[in-house]
Short mmCIF file of C-alpha atoms in Angstrom, two decimals:
data_model
loop_
_atom_site.label_atom_id
_atom_site.label_comp_id
_atom_site.label_asym_id
_atom_site.label_seq_id
_atom_site.Cartn_x
_atom_site.Cartn_y
_atom_site.Cartn_z
CA MET A 1 4.48 122.85 53.12
CA THR A 2 7.13 120.12 52.93
CA THR A 3 9.17 119.36 49.86
CA THR A 4 8.36 116.11 48.09
CA THR A 5 10.15 114.44 45.21
CA ASN A 6 7.96 116.19 42.67
CA ALA A 7 7.76 119.51 44.52
CA LEU A 8 9.90 122.57 44.00
CA ALA A 9 13.00 122.75 46.16
CA ILE A 10 13.44 126.42 45.24
CA ALA A 11 10.71 128.77 44.05
CA ALA A 12 11.14 132.49 43.44
CA ARG A 13 8.59 134.91 42.01
CA GLY A 14 9.20 138.59 41.47
CA LEU A 15 12.67 138.61 43.05
CA HIS A 16 14.00 142.17 43.19
CA LYS A 17 17.25 143.50 44.61
CA SER A 18 19.00 146.84 44.19
CA PHE A 19 22.16 148.28 45.67
CA GLY A 20 21.72 152.03 45.71
CA GLU A 21 20.77 153.09 42.20
CA LYS A 22 21.91 149.82 40.65
CA LYS A 23 19.10 147.33 40.02
CA VAL A 24 20.79 143.91 40.26
CA LEU A 25 17.75 141.59 40.11
CA ASP A 26 14.70 142.86 38.29
CA GLY A 27 11.79 140.56 39.07
CA ILE A 28 13.32 137.19 38.23
CA GLU A 29 11.42 133.93 38.59
CA LEU A 30 12.98 130.54 39.33
CA ALA A 31 11.49 127.07 39.77
CA VAL A 32 13.87 124.28 40.74
CA PRO A 33 12.42 120.75 41.16
CA ALA A 34 13.77 118.69 44.03
CA GLY A 35 16.53 116.22 43.20
CA THR A 36 17.81 118.09 40.14
CA VAL A 37 20.74 120.28 39.12
CA PHE A 38 19.78 123.84 38.23
CA SER A 39 22.47 126.04 36.72
CA LEU A 40 22.46 129.83 36.65
CA LEU A 41 24.66 131.35 33.96
CA GLY A 42 25.41 134.97 33.27
CA PRO A 43 28.17 137.49 32.60
CA ASN A 44 29.87 139.48 35.32
CA GLY A 45 27.38 141.84 36.95
CA ALA A 46 24.35 139.84 35.83
CA GLY A 47 23.23 139.11 39.42
CA LYS A 48 24.15 135.43 39.87
CA THR A 49 25.93 135.75 43.18
CA THR A 50 23.29 138.12 44.54
CA ALA A 51 20.61 135.53 43.74
CA VAL A 52 22.59 132.84 45.56
CA LYS A 53 23.17 135.07 48.57
CA ILE A 54 19.48 135.90 48.82
CA LEU A 55 18.26 132.32 48.43
CA SER A 56 20.78 131.11 51.01
CA THR A 57 19.67 133.81 53.52
CA LEU A 58 22.97 135.72 53.46
CA ILE A 59 21.26 138.93 52.35
CA THR A 60 17.61 139.93 52.06
CA ALA A 61 15.61 140.64 48.93
CA ASP A 62 13.86 143.96 48.34
CA ALA A 63 10.77 142.10 47.14
CA GLY A 64 9.65 138.68 46.04
CA ASP A 65 7.76 135.56 47.04
CA LEU A 66 10.62 133.20 47.87
CA HIS A 67 10.48 129.60 49.13
CA VAL A 68 13.45 127.28 49.71
CA GLY A 69 12.94 123.73 50.93
CA GLY A 70 9.24 124.49 51.31
CA HIS A 71 9.91 127.32 53.75
CA ASP A 72 9.13 131.02 53.29
CA LEU A 73 12.42 132.88 53.12
CA ALA A 74 10.94 136.04 54.64
CA THR A 75 9.12 134.51 57.60
CA ASP A 76 11.18 131.42 58.39
CA PRO A 77 14.81 131.92 57.36
CA GLN A 78 16.05 129.65 60.15
CA ALA A 79 14.17 126.70 58.69
CA VAL A 80 15.71 127.49 55.31
CA ARG A 81 19.20 127.49 56.84
CA ALA A 82 18.54 124.10 58.39
CA ALA A 83 17.64 122.67 54.95
CA ILE A 84 20.52 124.04 52.89
CA GLY A 85 24.28 123.91 52.48
CA VAL A 86 26.42 126.54 50.77
CA THR A 87 29.80 126.13 49.13
CA GLY A 88 31.21 129.43 47.93
CA GLN A 89 33.66 130.05 45.15
CA PHE A 90 36.61 130.08 47.55
CA SER A 91 37.10 127.15 49.90
CA ALA A 92 35.93 127.96 53.42
CA VAL A 93 38.39 125.60 55.08
CA ASP A 94 40.94 126.34 57.79
CA GLY A 95 44.40 125.59 56.43
CA LEU A 96 46.04 125.62 59.87
CA ILE A 97 44.24 122.50 61.11
CA THR A 98 43.77 119.04 59.63
CA GLY A 99 40.99 117.91 57.35
CA GLU A 100 39.52 115.80 60.14
CA GLU A 101 39.59 118.74 62.54
CA ASN A 102 37.77 120.88 59.96
CA MET A 103 35.09 118.21 59.73
CA LEU A 104 34.74 117.88 63.51
CA LEU A 105 34.51 121.65 63.85
CA MET A 106 31.63 121.65 61.40
CA ALA A 107 29.98 118.80 63.33
CA ASP A 108 30.21 120.91 66.51
CA LEU A 109 28.58 123.84 64.70
CA HIS A 110 25.71 121.52 63.77
CA HIS A 111 25.42 120.51 67.46
CA LEU A 112 26.17 116.85 66.78
CA SER A 113 27.33 114.74 69.69
CA LYS A 114 31.04 113.86 69.81
CA ARG A 115 30.26 110.28 68.83
CA GLU A 116 27.90 111.24 66.01
CA GLY A 117 30.27 113.94 64.80
CA ARG A 118 33.16 111.48 64.51
CA ARG A 119 30.96 108.97 62.70
CA VAL A 120 29.71 111.53 60.17
CA ALA A 121 33.20 112.97 59.67
CA ALA A 122 34.69 109.53 59.07
CA GLU A 123 31.98 108.59 56.57
CA LEU A 124 32.35 111.81 54.59
CA LEU A 125 36.15 111.72 54.59
CA GLU A 126 35.95 108.23 53.15
CA ARG A 127 33.28 109.19 50.62
CA PHE A 128 35.41 112.06 49.34
CA ASP A 129 38.63 110.03 49.27
CA LEU A 130 40.31 112.10 51.98
CA VAL A 131 41.08 109.40 54.56
CA GLU A 132 44.82 109.35 53.88
CA ALA A 133 45.02 113.14 54.13
CA ALA A 134 42.66 113.47 57.10
CA LYS A 135 45.44 113.90 59.67
CA LYS A 136 47.42 116.39 57.56
CA PRO A 137 47.10 120.20 57.70
CA VAL A 138 44.76 121.48 54.99
CA SER A 139 47.50 123.91 53.91
CA THR A 140 49.21 120.89 52.34
CA TYR A 141 46.16 119.92 50.26
CA SER A 142 45.85 120.45 46.51
CA GLY A 143 43.12 122.69 45.14
CA GLY A 144 40.95 119.72 44.25
CA MET A 145 41.36 118.20 47.73
CA LYS A 146 40.36 121.50 49.36
CA ARG A 147 37.22 121.68 47.21
CA ARG A 148 36.30 118.10 48.11
CA LEU A 149 36.81 118.88 51.79
CA ASP A 150 34.74 122.05 51.41
CA ILE A 151 31.79 120.09 50.01
CA ALA A 152 32.24 117.34 52.59
CA MET A 153 31.97 119.99 55.31
CA THR A 154 28.83 121.33 53.64
CA LEU A 155 27.27 117.85 53.87
CA VAL A 156 27.84 117.40 57.61
CA GLY A 157 24.37 118.73 58.34
CA ALA A 158 22.78 116.48 55.66
CA PRO A 159 21.27 119.38 53.65
CA ARG A 160 18.72 118.52 50.99
CA ILE A 161 19.53 121.63 48.95
CA ILE A 162 23.09 122.75 48.15
CA PHE A 163 24.20 126.01 46.59
CA LEU A 164 27.48 125.59 44.70
CA ASP A 165 28.94 128.91 43.60
CA GLU A 166 31.68 128.34 41.01
CA PRO A 167 32.70 124.98 42.57
CA THR A 168 35.40 124.08 40.04
CA THR A 169 37.03 127.45 39.44
CA GLY A 170 40.79 127.02 39.20
CA LEU A 171 40.76 123.23 39.23
CA ASP A 172 42.64 121.09 36.71
CA PRO A 173 40.55 118.97 34.28
CA ARG A 174 40.91 115.77 36.35
CA SER A 175 39.77 117.52 39.54
CA ARG A 176 36.87 119.12 37.65
CA HIS A 177 35.66 115.73 36.47
CA THR A 178 35.97 114.37 40.02
CA MET A 179 33.76 117.23 41.22
CA TRP A 180 31.27 116.48 38.47
CA GLN A 181 31.01 112.89 39.67
CA ILE A 182 30.48 114.08 43.24
CA ILE A 183 27.66 116.37 42.11
CA ARG A 184 26.02 113.53 40.16
CA GLU A 185 26.19 111.29 43.24
CA LEU A 186 24.61 113.97 45.41
CA VAL A 187 21.71 114.31 43.00
CA SER A 188 21.29 110.53 42.78
CA ASP A 189 20.81 110.63 46.57
CA GLY A 190 17.96 113.12 46.11
CA VAL A 191 19.88 116.31 46.86
CA THR A 192 19.00 119.45 44.88
CA VAL A 193 21.98 121.39 43.52
CA PHE A 194 21.82 125.07 42.58
CA LEU A 195 24.96 125.65 40.53
CA THR A 196 26.62 128.78 39.22
CA THR A 197 29.59 128.19 36.98
CA GLN A 198 31.94 130.01 34.63
CA TYR A 199 32.30 126.85 32.53
CA LEU A 200 29.55 126.50 29.95
CA ASP A 201 30.47 122.86 29.30
CA GLU A 202 29.95 122.20 33.02
CA ALA A 203 26.37 123.45 32.87
CA ASP A 204 25.84 121.46 29.68
CA GLU A 205 27.20 118.31 31.34
CA LEU A 206 25.46 118.52 34.71
CA ALA A 207 22.36 120.70 34.65
CA ASP A 208 18.82 119.42 34.19
CA ARG A 209 17.75 122.99 33.55
CA ILE A 210 19.71 126.17 32.84
CA ALA A 211 18.74 129.82 33.22
CA VAL A 212 20.70 132.60 31.56
CA LEU A 213 20.70 135.77 33.64
CA ASN A 214 21.48 139.06 31.94
CA ASP A 215 21.05 142.60 33.24
CA GLY A 216 19.15 141.32 36.23
CA ARG A 217 16.58 139.38 34.22
CA ILE A 218 16.20 135.80 33.00
CA ALA A 219 16.97 135.97 29.29
CA ALA A 220 16.02 132.32 28.70
CA GLU A 221 15.51 129.09 30.61
CA GLY A 222 15.26 125.45 29.64
CA THR A 223 17.26 122.29 29.14
CA ALA A 224 20.59 122.61 27.36
CA GLY A 225 18.99 121.19 24.22
CA GLU A 226 16.09 123.64 24.35
CA LEU A 227 18.43 126.60 24.75
CA LYS A 228 20.63 125.48 21.87
CA ARG A 229 17.61 125.34 19.59
CA LEU A 230 16.93 129.02 20.28
CA VAL A 231 20.06 130.05 18.43
CA PRO A 232 20.55 129.93 14.66
CA GLY A 233 23.90 129.04 13.15
CA GLY A 234 23.75 125.28 12.73
CA HIS A 235 25.29 124.01 9.54
CA VAL A 236 26.60 121.02 7.66
CA ARG A 237 30.13 121.22 6.30
CA LEU A 238 31.08 119.25 3.21
CA ARG A 239 34.76 118.87 2.39
CA PHE A 240 36.06 117.57 -0.94
CA ALA A 241 39.43 116.13 -1.94
CA ASP A 242 38.66 116.48 -5.66
CA PRO A 243 38.63 120.15 -6.85
CA ALA A 244 36.30 119.26 -9.73
CA ALA A 245 33.76 117.68 -7.37
CA TYR A 246 34.03 120.76 -5.14
CA GLN A 247 33.42 123.15 -8.03
CA SER A 248 30.48 121.08 -9.26
CA ALA A 249 28.88 121.03 -5.80
CA ALA A 250 29.50 124.76 -5.28
CA ALA A 251 27.92 125.61 -8.63
CA THR A 252 24.76 123.74 -7.69
CA LEU A 253 24.55 124.63 -4.00
CA ARG A 254 24.61 128.39 -4.45
CA GLU A 255 23.25 129.01 -0.92
CA ALA A 256 26.29 127.32 0.58
CA ALA A 257 29.19 129.38 1.90
CA ARG A 258 32.42 128.55 0.06
CA ASP A 259 35.89 127.90 1.45
CA ASP A 260 37.96 127.58 -1.74
CA GLU A 261 41.22 127.01 0.11
CA ALA A 262 39.85 124.08 2.12
CA LEU A 263 37.59 122.85 -0.71
CA ALA A 264 34.65 122.97 1.70
CA LEU A 265 31.04 124.11 1.60
CA GLN A 266 28.98 125.19 4.58
CA ILE A 267 25.22 124.64 4.28
CA PRO A 268 22.79 126.17 6.83
CA SER A 269 21.06 123.34 8.68
CA ASP A 270 19.37 122.57 11.99
CA GLY A 271 21.21 119.24 12.04
CA SER A 272 18.02 117.22 11.94
CA GLN A 273 17.93 113.73 10.46
CA ARG A 274 15.52 114.95 7.80
CA GLU A 275 17.88 117.68 6.58
CA LEU A 276 20.89 115.39 6.63
CA ARG A 277 19.02 112.81 4.58
CA SER A 278 18.03 115.53 2.10
CA ILE A 279 21.64 116.61 1.65
CA LEU A 280 22.85 113.03 1.22
CA ASP A 281 20.06 112.28 -1.28
CA TRP A 282 21.03 115.39 -3.26
CA LEU A 283 24.70 114.32 -3.35
CA ASP A 284 23.71 110.83 -4.56
CA ALA A 285 21.37 112.20 -7.23
CA ALA A 286 24.05 114.57 -8.50
CA GLY A 287 26.68 111.83 -8.51
CA ILE A 288 28.89 113.88 -6.21
CA GLU A 289 30.81 112.32 -3.34
CA ALA A 290 31.99 114.43 -0.41
CA ASP A 291 35.04 113.12 1.39
CA GLU A 292 33.93 114.46 4.75
CA LEU A 293 30.62 115.55 6.23
CA THR A 294 30.42 117.22 9.65
CA VAL A 295 27.45 118.66 11.49
CA HIS A 296 27.72 121.73 13.71
CA THR A 297 24.89 122.63 16.06
CA PRO A 298 24.98 125.69 18.33
CA ASP A 299 26.53 125.03 21.73
CA LEU A 300 26.04 126.87 25.01
CA ASP A 301 28.77 129.33 24.05
CA ASP A 302 26.65 130.36 21.06
CA VAL A 303 23.57 130.58 23.29
CA PHE A 304 25.40 132.65 25.88
CA PHE A 305 26.71 135.21 23.40
CA ALA A 306 23.37 135.44 21.60
CA LEU A 307 21.35 135.99 24.78
CA THR A 308 23.75 138.34 26.53
CA GLY A 309 24.53 140.53 23.55
CA GLY A 310 28.17 139.52 23.33
CA SER A 311 28.94 140.07 27.00
CA ASP A 312 32.01 138.47 28.49
CA VAL A 313 31.77 134.78 29.19
CA PRO A 314 30.80 133.89 32.76
CA ASP A 315 33.64 134.59 35.11
CA GLN A 316 34.18 135.29 38.77
CA PRO A 317 31.13 136.15 40.89
CA GLU A 318 30.22 139.66 40.00
CA GLU A 319 28.90 141.43 43.06
CA THR A 320 31.12 142.85 45.75
CA VAL A 321 28.53 142.69 48.52
CA ARG A 322 30.08 141.52 51.77
#
C-alpha cells in the first residue's frame, strides 16, 4: 500500500506498550492524514515520547496494528525508516564541526553522491537561512539556528513524514515563530508532521488535528475548535462605568456572577452569535448600556486541564527510555 494525498500517513490501532509493571500506552488509536500537522499533547508520563519512539522505529510496541507511510511497522521497519525523519527535543547536531559539515555528514549517511550531497546541503542551508553561518562551528550558533540546522539535516533524505518532538522548547518567541513558518512550509510541500509540544498555543496555531493523551489513553481528539467546545466555561463579561447601570443590570441578570469592585457581570455563554445577539437585545430593551463587552471561550489550556484532571501542563518528554 502506498500513501496518497488522501490516505493515512500514520495509522495505529490497539497500540500497547509497558515498561515492567507500568502500562505507558493502553490501546491507543491514531489516524494522521498525509500532508497535515497532527499534534499529541499530554502531561509528563502520559506516553507521548513513547508513542513517537515506537512510530519512528526506535523501540518496539508490545501490541498493535501500526502503519507509517503505508508500511507495516512490524514487518517492514526499514521501509518506514526510509520514509520518515525524526527531530528530537534536543538538537542532534555536532557542535565541533560547521553547519555545512553537519549537512554533508547527513548526506553521506543517506548514501548520496558527493555532488548530490553538496547540492542538497546547499539548497537546505539556503532554505533555512544558514548560508552565512554554514562555514562556522555549530557551537557558535544560537538555539534557534541549531534547531533550524537540526530540521535541515532531517530533510536531507527528503522524508514525507517528520516526527518533531518538542521542536521549539527553549527558543525565544521570534525563533518559535520562525519554526512555525518552517513547519507550515513543510506541510504546504505535502510533508506530514507529527508534533509533540509543551506549548498549547503552538498546537492551536499549527495542528490540523490534536489528540490529548492521558494515562496512556487518548482522552479526546479533534480540531482545536472541536476540543474547545468540549469544555464548559465560556462567558460574556459586561463592564459598566456607571454604578447605577451596573446595579440595574445585576438586579435583572440574577444568573450573572458579580464583580462589584470592577462593576462587571459575567454571564455563562457559548459565545455564539445567537447568544450575543440575545444579550445585546436584552440590554437595548432594558435601556441599559454596557461600556465594555468581552467574550471568553475556552482555550486549549482549559481543555488540557479538564481532560487530564488538572495534571501539570505539557513539559519535557516524560519517559526515560534510552
